[in-house]
Short mmCIF file of C-alpha atoms in Angstrom, two decimals:
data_model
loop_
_atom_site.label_atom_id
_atom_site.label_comp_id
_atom_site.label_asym_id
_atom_site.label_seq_id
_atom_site.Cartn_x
_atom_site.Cartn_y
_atom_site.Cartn_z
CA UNK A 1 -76.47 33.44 9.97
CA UNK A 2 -78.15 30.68 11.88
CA UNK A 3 -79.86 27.99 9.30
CA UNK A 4 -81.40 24.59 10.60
CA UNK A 5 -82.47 22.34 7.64
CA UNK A 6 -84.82 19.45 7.98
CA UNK A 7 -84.99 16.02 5.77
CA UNK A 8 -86.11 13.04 6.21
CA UNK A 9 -89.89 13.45 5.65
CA UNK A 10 -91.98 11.33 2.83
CA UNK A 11 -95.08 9.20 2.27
CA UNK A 12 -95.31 6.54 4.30
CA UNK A 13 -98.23 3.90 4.95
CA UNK A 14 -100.06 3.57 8.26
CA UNK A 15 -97.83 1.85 11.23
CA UNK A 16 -94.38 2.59 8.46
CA UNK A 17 -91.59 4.58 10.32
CA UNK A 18 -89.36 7.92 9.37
CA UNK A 19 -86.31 9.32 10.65
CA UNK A 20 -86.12 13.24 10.60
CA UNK A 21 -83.11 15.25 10.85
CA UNK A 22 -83.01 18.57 11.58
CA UNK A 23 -78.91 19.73 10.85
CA UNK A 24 -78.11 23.58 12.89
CA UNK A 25 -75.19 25.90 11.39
CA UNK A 26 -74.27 29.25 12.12
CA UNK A 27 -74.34 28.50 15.91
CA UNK A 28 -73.79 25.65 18.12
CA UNK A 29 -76.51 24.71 20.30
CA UNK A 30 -75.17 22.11 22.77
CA UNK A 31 -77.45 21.49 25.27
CA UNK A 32 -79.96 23.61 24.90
CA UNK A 33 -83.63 23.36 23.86
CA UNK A 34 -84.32 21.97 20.32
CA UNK A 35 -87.83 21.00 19.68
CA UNK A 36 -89.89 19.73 16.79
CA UNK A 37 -93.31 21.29 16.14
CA UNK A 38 -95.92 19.93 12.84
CA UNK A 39 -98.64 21.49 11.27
CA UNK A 40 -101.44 19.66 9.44
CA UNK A 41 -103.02 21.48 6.80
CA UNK A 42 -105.92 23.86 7.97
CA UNK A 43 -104.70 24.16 11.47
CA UNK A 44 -102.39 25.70 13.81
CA UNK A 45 -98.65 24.57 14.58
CA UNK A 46 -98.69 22.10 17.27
CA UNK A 47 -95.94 21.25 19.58
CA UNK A 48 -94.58 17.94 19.18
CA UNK A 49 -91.29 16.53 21.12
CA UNK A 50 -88.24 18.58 22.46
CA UNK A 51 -84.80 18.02 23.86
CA UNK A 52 -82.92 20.14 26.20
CA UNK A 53 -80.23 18.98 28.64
CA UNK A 54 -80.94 15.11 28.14
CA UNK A 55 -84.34 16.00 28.70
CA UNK A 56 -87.64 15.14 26.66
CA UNK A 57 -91.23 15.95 26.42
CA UNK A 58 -93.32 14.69 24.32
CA UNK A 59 -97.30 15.70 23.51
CA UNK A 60 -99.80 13.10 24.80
CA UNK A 61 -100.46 11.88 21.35
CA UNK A 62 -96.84 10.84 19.86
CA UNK A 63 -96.00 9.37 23.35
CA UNK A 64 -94.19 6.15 22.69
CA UNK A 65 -94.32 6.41 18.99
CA UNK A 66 -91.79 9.36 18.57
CA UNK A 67 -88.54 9.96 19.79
CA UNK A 68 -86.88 13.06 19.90
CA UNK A 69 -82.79 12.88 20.02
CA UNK A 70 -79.67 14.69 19.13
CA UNK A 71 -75.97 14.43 18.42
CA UNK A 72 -74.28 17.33 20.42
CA UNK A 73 -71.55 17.45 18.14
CA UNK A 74 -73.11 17.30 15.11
CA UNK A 75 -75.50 20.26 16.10
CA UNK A 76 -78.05 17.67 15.22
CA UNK A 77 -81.77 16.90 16.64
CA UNK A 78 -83.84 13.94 15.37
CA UNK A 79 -87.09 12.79 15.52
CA UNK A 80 -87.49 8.71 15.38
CA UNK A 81 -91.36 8.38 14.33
CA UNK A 82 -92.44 4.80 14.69
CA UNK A 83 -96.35 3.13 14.41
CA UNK A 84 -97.38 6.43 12.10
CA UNK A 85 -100.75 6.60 11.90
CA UNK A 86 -102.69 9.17 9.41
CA UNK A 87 -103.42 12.00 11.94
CA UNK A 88 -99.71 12.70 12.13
CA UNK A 89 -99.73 13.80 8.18
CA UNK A 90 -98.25 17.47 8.55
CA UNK A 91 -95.33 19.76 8.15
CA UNK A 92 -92.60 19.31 10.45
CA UNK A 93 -90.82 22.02 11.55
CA UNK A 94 -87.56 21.66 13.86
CA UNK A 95 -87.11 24.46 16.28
CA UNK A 96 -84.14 26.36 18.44
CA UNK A 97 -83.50 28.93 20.78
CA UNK A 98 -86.60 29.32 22.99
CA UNK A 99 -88.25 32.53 23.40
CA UNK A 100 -90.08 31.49 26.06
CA UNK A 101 -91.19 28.01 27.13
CA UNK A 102 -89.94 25.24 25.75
CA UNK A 103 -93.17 23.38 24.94
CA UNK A 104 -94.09 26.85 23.54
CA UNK A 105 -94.16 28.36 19.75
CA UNK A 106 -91.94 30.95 20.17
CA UNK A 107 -88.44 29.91 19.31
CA UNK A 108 -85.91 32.34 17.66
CA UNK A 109 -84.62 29.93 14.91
CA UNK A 110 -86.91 27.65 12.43
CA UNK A 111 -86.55 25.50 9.71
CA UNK A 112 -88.21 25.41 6.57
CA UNK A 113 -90.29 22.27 6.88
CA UNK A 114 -90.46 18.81 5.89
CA UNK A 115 -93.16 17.00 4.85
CA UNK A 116 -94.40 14.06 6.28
CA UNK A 117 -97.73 12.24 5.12
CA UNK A 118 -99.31 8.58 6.27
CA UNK A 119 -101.58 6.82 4.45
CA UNK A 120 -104.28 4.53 5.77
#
């Protein structure tokens, strides 16, 4: 049974930083596409960063704030978020095994969330 378990969300103030992990079991994903998507309350789940074969892609607005990484061995992705700024208050959700495009929503394996909220 695949699992991937996020942490590292929390309440942070505007321009504060976070460091979310997102921990795979069950399979090992090398190389392969692991993403991070968020979704802010009353709207849809957004892509946000994702890794696959050194590889990253970011959305236009998390471009040199956010940094998406991973520890191969571990079966590991990350997401650094730096300069946080209200708007990215959401649910993050860390993502494997594309169904489809990577920068997509349809991945075979999700976690359950963390939470992550800025305040101004």
């Amino acid at each position: 049974q695949v699992q991937l378990v996020e942490s590292g969300g929390g309440l942070v103030q505007a321009g504060g930083s976070l460091r979310l992990s997102c921990v795979a079991s069950g399979r090992t994903f090398g190389a392969s596409a692991m993403a991070w998507f968020r979704q802010a309350p009353g709207k849809e789940r957004d892509f946000v960063a994702v890794i696959m074969s050194g590889n990253t892609y970011y959305t236009d607005s998390v471009k040199g704030r956010l940094t998406i990484s991973r520890d191969i061995a571990k079966n590991t992705v990350y997401l650094q978020m730096n300069s946080l700024k209200p708007e990215d208050t959401a649910v993050y959700y860390c993502a494997a095994g594309p169904l489809g495009p990577i920068l997509g929503g349809h991945y075979n394996y999700w976690g359950q969330g963390t939470q992550v909220s800025v305040s101004s």
